[in-house]
Amino acid sequence: MNTETYRYSADVPVVADIDVLVVGGGPAGIAAALASARAGARTALVERYGFLGGNATAGLVGPFMTSFNGDSSEQLIKGVFDELVSRMVEIGGAIHPRYVDAGTSYAGFFQKGHGQVTPFDPEAVKLVAAEMMEEAGVKLFLHSFFMETIVGDGGVEGAIILNKSGTQAIRAKVTIDCSADADVAFRAGAKTEQGRVSDGLTQPMTMFFRIAGVEDEKVEQYILDHPDEISPFSDIVEAARKAGKWTINKDQIGLYKTVQPGVWRVNTTRISGKDGTKVEDLVHAELEGRRQVFFLMNFFRANVPGFANASLVDTASQVGVRETRRVVGEYMLTAEDLITGKPFDDVVALYSYPIDLHSPTGGSVEFDENFHTANVYQLPYRILVPVETEGLLVAGRCVSATHEAHAAIRVMPCAFALGQAAGAAAATAVKTSSRLRDIEIGILQEELIRQDVVLPQNLNLGARD
Ligand SMILES: Cc1cc2nc3c(=O)[nH]c(=O)nc-3n(C[C@H](O)[C@H](O)[C@H](O)COP(=O)(O)OP(=O)(O)OC[C@H]3O[C@@H](n4cnc5c(N)ncnc54)[C@H](O)[C@@H]3O)c2cc1C
């Protein structure tokens, strides 16, 4: 561990001395903080924006990809995820995934991996997630940027943050890195990897945006009338490409109907070859992403049925980054594990989403048939535990997995599930005075089941109703 990284001046005030600190308030961080607090740990969460949600809000990313098994017969990801969704449904901010089938407009007309997705309103995430934190007693540090990891003799001991009040220290027995970029782990000197093995390149970035004034039925009718297209709207893209009128490095259009009539999300811009941990690349991506948004608005109005009178609602507050650093953990998940459904004694979550690899250089999305994942696969606790680093867990996009395995488990329901596992594990370690890598897995699994998490022990008890 690199103790050189702990270098803030001694007069930084300690504003909290707690059991568990969660850095990052996206899907993983929301679930980690709630699971930790509900398991009895004094918990705080640091988030750079003034609201929670991460890519689900700031990134305008959606829908929540499937939370069910591969054949859509059983919901695998419940716990915090399902509670949040159900509460959003109550206020008109989501449709429960059990009612959303693959191939529908809410699923972007895609089949593979798109059964039982959850369309939602990002504003509902902001409100409901914050209310859940308040009820669970999580101390929120919003508008607060993680700066530096506090590393002491015993390992990671919290973080230095920066906000309008100044520089502040939060001391914690366990810190959970849910920053998506493994910022806390990296600053602690933990081992990380990035991108694919051959050249280190990552999946491309995408600037999401929303469009209003769409005639929903016309879009749906077009898809019904074109069942032979390779992927939704691919004929339109191909014709435009041949005519020299398509300049985006992507060979399909991702259009997702939302819970608001006439409003669709667009997942189609593409910025390749950039590194989401480098500020100059992020600056480039923000500008290039918005250029592509305005190109696409004109393209849709002119070429896509149902979009003639469409207008731009908003672009995401920040460009969507699919992949950056992944920690090297006690176990590194592989594509093979997902394909074979390898059982793990320390299983903490179940999932099914396929390997969804957007080419780092080309225009394709590679749902490769060689990568046909099991109907249910298992995620072990050890992918949350960085090697040679004490006092730290990771969850969400930066867990220990190969580039290929990461392409499946990066989606939001899985980030919630892994966050919940990390939060419950951190609280278990504090309660039992154990090192994170030594906690009794049986106790952790019991706590997760108490929190309505689906594990092999209770699988099939709640099949689809
Ligand atoms: C373009 C794109 C399309 C996608 N499509 C889908 C989809 O359709 N469905 C789906 O389910 N998933 C999709 N995903 C994947 C998914 O959005 C992410 O992998 C997921 O959000 C990861 O969750 P997370 O909590 O790890 O990270 P994030 O959602 O990125 O949350 C990280 C949080 O940490 C905060 N943070 C980061 N650094 C700091 C810091 N230094 N200080 C303070 N706070 C910090 C951020 O502000 C953010 O709130 C997509 C991703 C992208 C980029």
XYZ file of C-alpha atoms and ligand atoms in Angstrom:
518
model
C 0.000 0.000 0.000
C 1.254 3.476 -0.880
C 1.258 5.542 2.326
C 2.710 8.490 0.401
C -0.806 9.250 -0.800
C -1.887 10.449 2.677
C -0.716 14.027 2.492
C -3.143 16.612 3.747
C -2.225 19.178 6.320
C -2.943 18.286 9.933
C -5.387 21.146 10.393
C -8.051 19.665 8.123
C -11.040 19.309 10.441
C -12.449 15.825 11.042
C -16.180 16.294 10.382
C -17.213 12.690 10.962
C -15.720 9.672 12.696
C -17.878 6.741 11.729
C -18.013 3.027 10.987
C -18.516 3.021 7.225
C -17.803 5.689 4.608
C -19.198 5.261 1.098
C -17.596 7.346 -1.658
C -19.896 7.864 -4.657
C -23.688 8.022 -4.655
C -24.542 6.109 -7.829
C -26.409 2.775 -7.877
C -23.569 1.008 -6.029
C -23.136 3.772 -3.458
C -26.858 4.132 -2.748
C -27.185 0.422 -2.042
C -23.918 0.227 -0.086
C -24.865 3.060 2.256
C -28.382 1.755 2.859
C -27.234 -1.821 3.441
C -24.538 -0.674 5.839
C -26.829 1.617 7.840
C -29.587 -0.971 7.968
C -27.106 -3.530 9.280
C -26.434 -1.195 12.186
C -23.274 0.672 11.123
C -22.883 4.452 11.483
C -22.643 5.375 7.825
C -21.860 8.442 5.694
C -21.895 8.933 1.935
C -19.872 11.411 -0.130
C -21.150 12.517 -3.546
C -19.803 15.258 -5.799
C -23.210 16.269 -7.195
C -26.139 17.769 -5.241
C -28.186 14.607 -5.771
C -27.786 10.844 -5.778
C -28.059 8.409 -8.665
C -24.779 8.613 -10.587
C -25.337 7.504 -14.155
C -29.045 6.973 -13.408
C -29.452 10.723 -12.871
C -26.392 12.782 -13.834
C -25.703 10.464 -16.781
C -29.387 10.199 -17.897
C -28.609 6.502 -18.448
C -31.550 4.132 -18.571
C -33.580 2.008 -18.439
C -32.263 -0.082 -15.555
C -31.191 -3.159 -17.462
C -32.762 -6.487 -16.547
C -33.003 -7.533 -12.903
C -34.311 -10.986 -13.883
C -32.682 -14.266 -14.887
C -32.001 -15.041 -18.544
C -35.398 -16.616 -19.231
C -37.254 -13.857 -17.341
C -38.895 -16.343 -14.970
C -37.459 -14.967 -11.727
C -36.229 -11.655 -10.394
C -32.623 -12.050 -9.250
C -31.897 -8.542 -8.039
C -34.245 -7.392 -5.314
C -33.118 -5.798 -2.018
C -32.451 -2.065 -2.238
C -32.944 -2.080 -6.023
C -36.473 -3.434 -5.887
C -37.428 -1.240 -2.940
C -36.233 1.881 -4.777
C -38.062 0.865 -7.957
C -41.284 0.012 -6.088
C -41.250 3.372 -4.324
C -40.625 5.113 -7.648
C -43.568 3.206 -9.145
C -45.776 4.526 -6.292
C -45.027 8.154 -7.264
C -45.407 7.507 -11.002
C -41.654 7.517 -11.607
C -41.074 3.973 -12.904
C -42.682 0.869 -14.365
C -41.900 -2.329 -12.465
C -39.693 -4.649 -14.564
C -42.143 -7.552 -14.306
C -44.373 -5.635 -16.767
C -41.691 -4.728 -19.331
C -40.856 -7.375 -21.906
C -37.911 -7.642 -24.290
C -38.443 -6.206 -27.758
C -40.779 -3.429 -26.586
C -40.193 0.302 -27.036
C -39.226 0.594 -23.342
C -36.489 -1.984 -24.038
C -35.251 -0.099 -27.111
C -36.830 -2.901 -29.236
C -33.826 -5.087 -28.325
C -34.277 -8.754 -27.409
C -31.035 -10.039 -25.951
C -30.615 -9.097 -22.283
C -33.462 -6.618 -22.540
C -36.287 -8.591 -20.946
C -37.686 -7.083 -17.727
C -35.891 -3.764 -17.869
C -37.081 -0.847 -15.701
C -38.026 2.436 -17.403
C -37.763 5.268 -14.879
C -37.736 9.017 -14.394
C -34.321 10.235 -13.120
C -36.082 12.843 -10.983
C -37.800 10.034 -9.060
C -34.404 8.432 -8.348
C -33.108 11.709 -6.918
C -36.026 12.071 -4.518
C -36.610 8.469 -3.467
C -32.933 7.598 -2.968
C -32.416 10.657 -0.749
C -35.541 9.844 1.259
C -34.338 6.284 1.794
C -30.994 7.640 3.056
C -32.747 10.006 5.431
C -34.928 7.214 6.819
C -31.933 4.888 7.280
C -29.927 7.602 9.063
C -27.122 7.859 6.479
C -25.198 11.121 6.867
C -25.039 12.689 3.403
C -22.140 14.813 2.195
C -23.490 16.054 -1.137
C -21.650 18.717 -3.165
C -18.497 17.082 -1.823
C -15.638 15.877 -3.996
C -13.481 12.986 -2.820
C -9.872 14.232 -2.900
C -7.573 11.872 -1.119
C -7.579 8.561 0.707
C -6.503 8.619 4.331
C -4.077 5.746 4.731
C -2.673 4.846 8.119
C -0.861 1.900 9.634
C -4.005 -0.224 9.537
C -4.791 0.551 5.908
C -7.490 2.869 4.592
C -8.966 5.020 7.363
C -11.318 7.347 5.502
C -11.103 10.195 3.031
C -10.390 13.871 2.559
C -13.157 15.705 0.763
C -13.516 19.213 -0.671
C -16.714 21.238 -0.645
C -18.007 24.785 -0.093
C -17.107 24.519 3.597
C -13.493 23.802 2.730
C -11.342 20.709 3.033
C -12.729 18.119 5.445
C -11.654 14.730 6.769
C -13.983 11.803 7.379
C -12.519 8.965 9.393
C -14.050 5.512 9.017
C -13.336 1.933 10.063
C -14.264 0.785 6.547
C -14.365 2.798 3.322
C -16.310 1.578 0.290
C -15.181 2.882 -3.081
C -18.276 3.370 -5.257
C -16.724 6.133 -7.371
C -16.951 3.930 -10.498
C -13.358 4.894 -11.361
C -11.806 3.250 -8.272
C -10.583 6.712 -7.226
C -10.262 5.791 -3.540
C -8.493 2.512 -4.232
C -6.156 4.120 -6.743
C -5.238 6.953 -4.375
C -4.548 4.341 -1.697
C -2.090 2.669 -4.027
C -4.250 -0.421 -4.571
C -3.628 -2.462 -7.712
C -5.884 -1.582 -10.645
C -6.242 -2.499 -14.309
C -7.869 -0.648 -17.163
C -9.322 -1.639 -20.533
C -8.698 -4.741 -22.620
C -5.532 -6.807 -22.332
C -4.315 -6.231 -25.913
C -4.030 -2.418 -25.811
C -5.655 -1.088 -22.627
C -8.441 0.576 -24.624
C -11.814 0.847 -22.908
C -15.399 0.765 -24.130
C -16.462 4.086 -25.698
C -18.186 6.941 -23.869
C -21.698 8.127 -24.740
C -23.506 11.397 -24.107
C -27.117 10.469 -23.336
C -29.935 12.881 -24.174
C -33.713 13.032 -24.086
C -36.134 14.044 -26.818
C -39.752 15.212 -26.418
C -42.571 15.512 -28.936
C -42.056 12.028 -30.382
C -45.074 10.302 -31.902
C -44.682 7.024 -30.009
C -47.032 4.961 -32.194
C -45.220 5.907 -35.408
C -41.885 4.716 -33.990
C -43.439 1.473 -32.749
C -45.177 0.928 -36.114
C -41.883 1.369 -37.997
C -40.317 -1.430 -35.938
C -43.344 -3.679 -36.526
C -43.059 -3.011 -40.265
C -39.320 -3.838 -40.355
C -38.916 -7.193 -38.575
C -35.910 -8.117 -40.727
C -33.606 -5.312 -39.639
C -30.389 -6.654 -38.075
C -30.920 -4.350 -35.102
C -33.450 -1.568 -34.479
C -33.209 1.182 -37.131
C -30.085 -0.393 -38.680
C -31.553 -0.021 -42.209
C -31.957 3.717 -41.656
C -28.353 3.986 -40.452
C -27.038 1.875 -43.313
C -28.851 3.917 -45.962
C -27.571 7.157 -44.429
C -24.055 5.803 -44.215
C -24.089 4.882 -47.920
C -25.333 8.393 -48.716
C -22.536 9.885 -46.608
C -25.045 11.297 -44.113
C -24.106 9.257 -41.020
C -20.980 10.412 -39.205
C -21.324 8.578 -35.861
C -19.036 5.603 -35.185
C -21.964 3.316 -34.322
C -24.015 1.050 -36.553
C -27.350 1.199 -34.754
C -29.627 3.642 -32.957
C -30.517 3.121 -29.287
C -33.914 4.730 -28.620
C -35.755 3.978 -25.392
C -39.307 5.103 -24.619
C -39.563 6.581 -21.119
C -42.376 6.792 -18.564
C -43.376 10.198 -19.989
C -45.464 10.008 -23.189
C -43.559 11.295 -26.203
C -40.225 11.430 -24.346
C -37.428 9.053 -25.397
C -33.844 8.564 -24.207
C -31.135 8.222 -26.805
C -28.063 6.035 -26.399
C -26.320 6.630 -29.731
C -23.491 9.152 -29.507
C -20.074 7.536 -29.301
C -16.669 8.864 -28.264
C -13.958 6.244 -28.705
C -10.323 5.986 -27.691
C -10.573 8.316 -24.692
C -9.694 7.687 -21.039
C -12.339 8.569 -18.427
C -9.676 9.087 -15.760
C -7.987 11.899 -17.722
C -9.526 15.336 -17.431
C -8.462 16.431 -20.917
C -10.207 13.407 -22.428
C -13.354 14.124 -20.404
C -13.376 17.728 -21.615
C -13.062 16.515 -25.214
C -15.857 13.969 -24.668
C -18.282 16.543 -23.236
C -17.908 18.780 -26.292
C -17.807 16.000 -28.874
C -20.812 14.292 -27.235
C -22.938 17.433 -27.458
C -21.885 18.033 -31.077
C -23.156 14.547 -31.867
C -26.421 15.240 -29.999
C -27.205 18.183 -32.267
C -26.250 16.161 -35.351
C -28.581 13.389 -34.215
C -31.485 15.743 -33.475
C -31.401 16.914 -37.083
C -30.910 13.370 -38.334
C -33.868 12.014 -36.377
C -36.188 14.823 -37.477
C -35.317 14.173 -41.109
C -35.021 10.378 -41.146
C -36.717 8.548 -38.293
C -40.503 8.074 -38.437
C -42.242 9.737 -35.485
C -39.486 12.311 -34.879
C -40.442 15.030 -37.388
C -41.577 17.442 -34.643
C -39.246 16.277 -31.885
C -37.306 18.682 -29.676
C -34.304 18.286 -27.374
C -35.189 18.130 -23.656
C -31.699 17.891 -22.183
C -28.274 16.359 -22.438
C -26.757 14.499 -19.486
C -24.940 16.579 -16.847
C -21.901 14.534 -17.682
C -20.789 12.211 -20.437
C -21.439 8.527 -19.711
C -18.229 6.588 -19.065
C -18.631 2.844 -19.553
C -15.267 1.645 -18.326
C -12.145 2.890 -16.555
C -10.163 1.319 -13.702
C -11.047 -2.038 -12.190
C -9.346 -3.083 -8.968
C -7.411 -6.304 -8.739
C -9.290 -8.174 -6.051
C -8.936 -11.371 -4.081
C -10.756 -12.972 -7.020
C -11.005 -11.699 -10.596
C -14.283 -12.623 -12.288
C -13.930 -14.004 -15.839
C -16.237 -14.428 -18.825
C -15.887 -18.183 -18.287
C -17.396 -17.848 -14.789
C -20.448 -16.121 -16.262
C -20.809 -18.592 -19.129
C -20.614 -21.669 -16.908
C -22.529 -20.187 -13.968
C -19.613 -21.169 -11.728
C -20.726 -21.637 -8.106
C -18.869 -19.709 -5.386
C -18.940 -20.425 -1.638
C -18.803 -16.676 -1.026
C -21.637 -15.791 -3.429
C -23.210 -12.417 -2.564
C -25.335 -11.726 -5.657
C -26.888 -13.507 -8.620
C -27.236 -12.098 -12.094
C -27.816 -12.932 -15.765
C -27.086 -9.984 -18.063
C -25.049 -10.991 -21.142
C -21.594 -9.730 -22.048
C -22.408 -6.385 -23.679
C -19.141 -5.197 -25.109
C -19.212 -1.964 -27.088
C -16.190 -2.092 -29.339
C -13.420 0.217 -28.035
C -12.616 1.201 -31.644
C -15.350 0.077 -34.079
C -19.073 0.813 -34.329
C -20.519 -2.442 -33.053
C -22.044 -3.714 -29.841
C -20.717 -7.212 -29.485
C -23.298 -9.485 -27.927
C -21.010 -12.306 -29.031
C -22.740 -15.701 -29.210
C -19.535 -17.306 -27.903
C -20.222 -15.351 -24.756
C -23.649 -16.848 -24.038
C -23.928 -16.449 -20.282
C -25.718 -18.834 -17.921
C -29.381 -18.313 -17.056
C -28.161 -17.422 -13.561
C -24.546 -16.698 -12.646
C -22.941 -16.014 -9.278
C -20.864 -13.093 -8.033
C -18.403 -13.793 -5.223
C -17.586 -11.495 -2.300
C -13.860 -11.578 -3.139
C -14.348 -9.375 -6.253
C -15.136 -6.549 -3.797
C -11.955 -7.005 -1.758
C -8.803 -5.373 -3.206
C -5.600 -7.379 -2.767
C -3.019 -6.140 -0.263
C -5.219 -3.277 0.932
C -6.972 -3.221 4.305
C -10.030 -1.236 5.354
C -11.334 -0.886 1.801
C -14.037 -2.515 -0.316
C -15.106 -1.583 -3.843
C -18.503 -1.941 -5.502
C -20.177 -1.131 -8.801
C -18.293 -0.504 -12.015
C -14.800 -0.833 -10.522
C -14.964 -4.349 -9.025
C -12.408 -7.029 -9.837
C -13.310 -8.507 -13.226
C -11.718 -8.941 -16.620
C -12.609 -6.493 -19.415
C -15.071 -9.080 -20.811
C -16.763 -10.059 -17.520
C -16.992 -6.381 -16.591
C -19.016 -5.795 -19.777
C -21.827 -7.897 -18.259
C -21.806 -6.877 -14.620
C -21.335 -3.128 -15.204
C -25.068 -2.416 -15.614
C -27.041 -0.653 -12.895
C -29.087 -3.436 -11.256
C -25.851 -5.357 -10.735
C -24.159 -2.238 -9.344
C -26.989 -2.011 -6.796
C -26.546 -5.693 -5.904
C -22.777 -5.431 -5.477
C -23.162 -2.207 -3.498
C -25.616 -3.875 -1.161
C -23.190 -6.774 -0.651
C -20.326 -4.379 0.112
C -22.413 -2.329 2.554
C -23.608 -5.392 4.439
C -20.054 -6.803 4.464
C -18.591 -3.580 5.841
C -21.153 -3.496 8.639
C -20.523 -7.177 9.361
C -16.778 -6.572 9.624
C -17.312 -3.679 12.032
C -19.813 -5.625 14.140
C -17.623 -8.724 14.393
C -14.317 -6.802 14.596
C -12.989 -8.791 11.615
C -10.672 -7.860 8.781
C -12.709 -7.420 5.603
C -11.055 -10.401 3.949
C -11.775 -12.613 6.967
C -15.470 -11.993 7.632
C -17.638 -15.051 8.089
C -19.461 -15.449 4.801
C -22.386 -17.230 6.470
C -23.076 -14.167 8.636
C -22.872 -11.876 5.602
C -25.204 -14.066 3.544
C -27.711 -14.169 6.422
C -27.684 -10.392 6.610
C -28.186 -10.112 2.833
C -31.116 -12.510 2.905
C -32.588 -10.487 5.794
C -32.293 -7.479 3.472
C -34.304 -9.284 0.762
C -31.317 -10.147 -1.440
C -31.727 -13.243 -3.646
C -28.978 -15.852 -3.135
C -28.862 -19.543 -4.108
C -30.369 -20.329 -0.690
C -33.640 -18.506 -1.458
C -33.670 -18.742 -5.282
C -36.981 -19.957 -6.747
C -38.872 -18.950 -3.632
C -40.144 -15.811 -5.304
C -40.527 -16.778 -8.960
C -42.318 -14.367 -11.264
C -45.940 -13.662 -10.319
C -23.297 5.214 -22.058
C -23.714 4.215 -21.056
C -24.851 3.443 -21.268
C -25.275 2.548 -20.313
N -26.461 1.899 -20.473
C -26.996 1.257 -19.412
C -28.354 0.867 -19.425
O -29.082 1.095 -20.393
N -28.839 0.238 -18.322
C -28.076 -0.030 -17.228
O -28.589 -0.607 -16.276
N -26.767 0.340 -17.191
C -26.232 1.000 -18.236
N -24.946 1.456 -18.188
C -24.034 1.070 -17.082
C -24.235 1.836 -15.807
O -24.784 3.116 -16.002
C -22.969 1.981 -14.943
O -22.041 0.982 -15.139
C -23.423 2.072 -13.494
O -24.083 3.308 -13.323
C -22.304 1.887 -12.514
O -22.765 2.215 -11.227
P -21.770 2.840 -10.173
O -22.574 3.168 -8.972
O -20.593 1.958 -10.057
O -21.229 4.157 -10.887
P -21.920 5.542 -11.267
O -23.317 5.357 -11.674
O -20.995 6.159 -12.255
O -21.874 6.366 -9.919
C -20.649 6.832 -9.388
C -20.955 7.984 -8.462
O -19.762 8.408 -7.821
C -19.667 9.822 -7.871
N -18.248 10.166 -7.864
C -17.296 9.754 -8.722
N -16.106 10.272 -8.412
C -16.312 11.045 -7.317
C -15.460 11.856 -6.519
N -14.150 11.975 -6.783
N -16.005 12.505 -5.464
C -17.333 12.397 -5.177
N -18.188 11.647 -5.912
C -17.671 10.980 -6.965
C -20.342 10.187 -9.177
O -20.765 11.527 -9.196
C -21.505 9.195 -9.197
O -22.648 9.681 -8.536
C -24.495 2.362 -19.146
C -23.343 3.125 -18.929
C -22.965 4.057 -19.856
C -21.786 4.918 -19.584
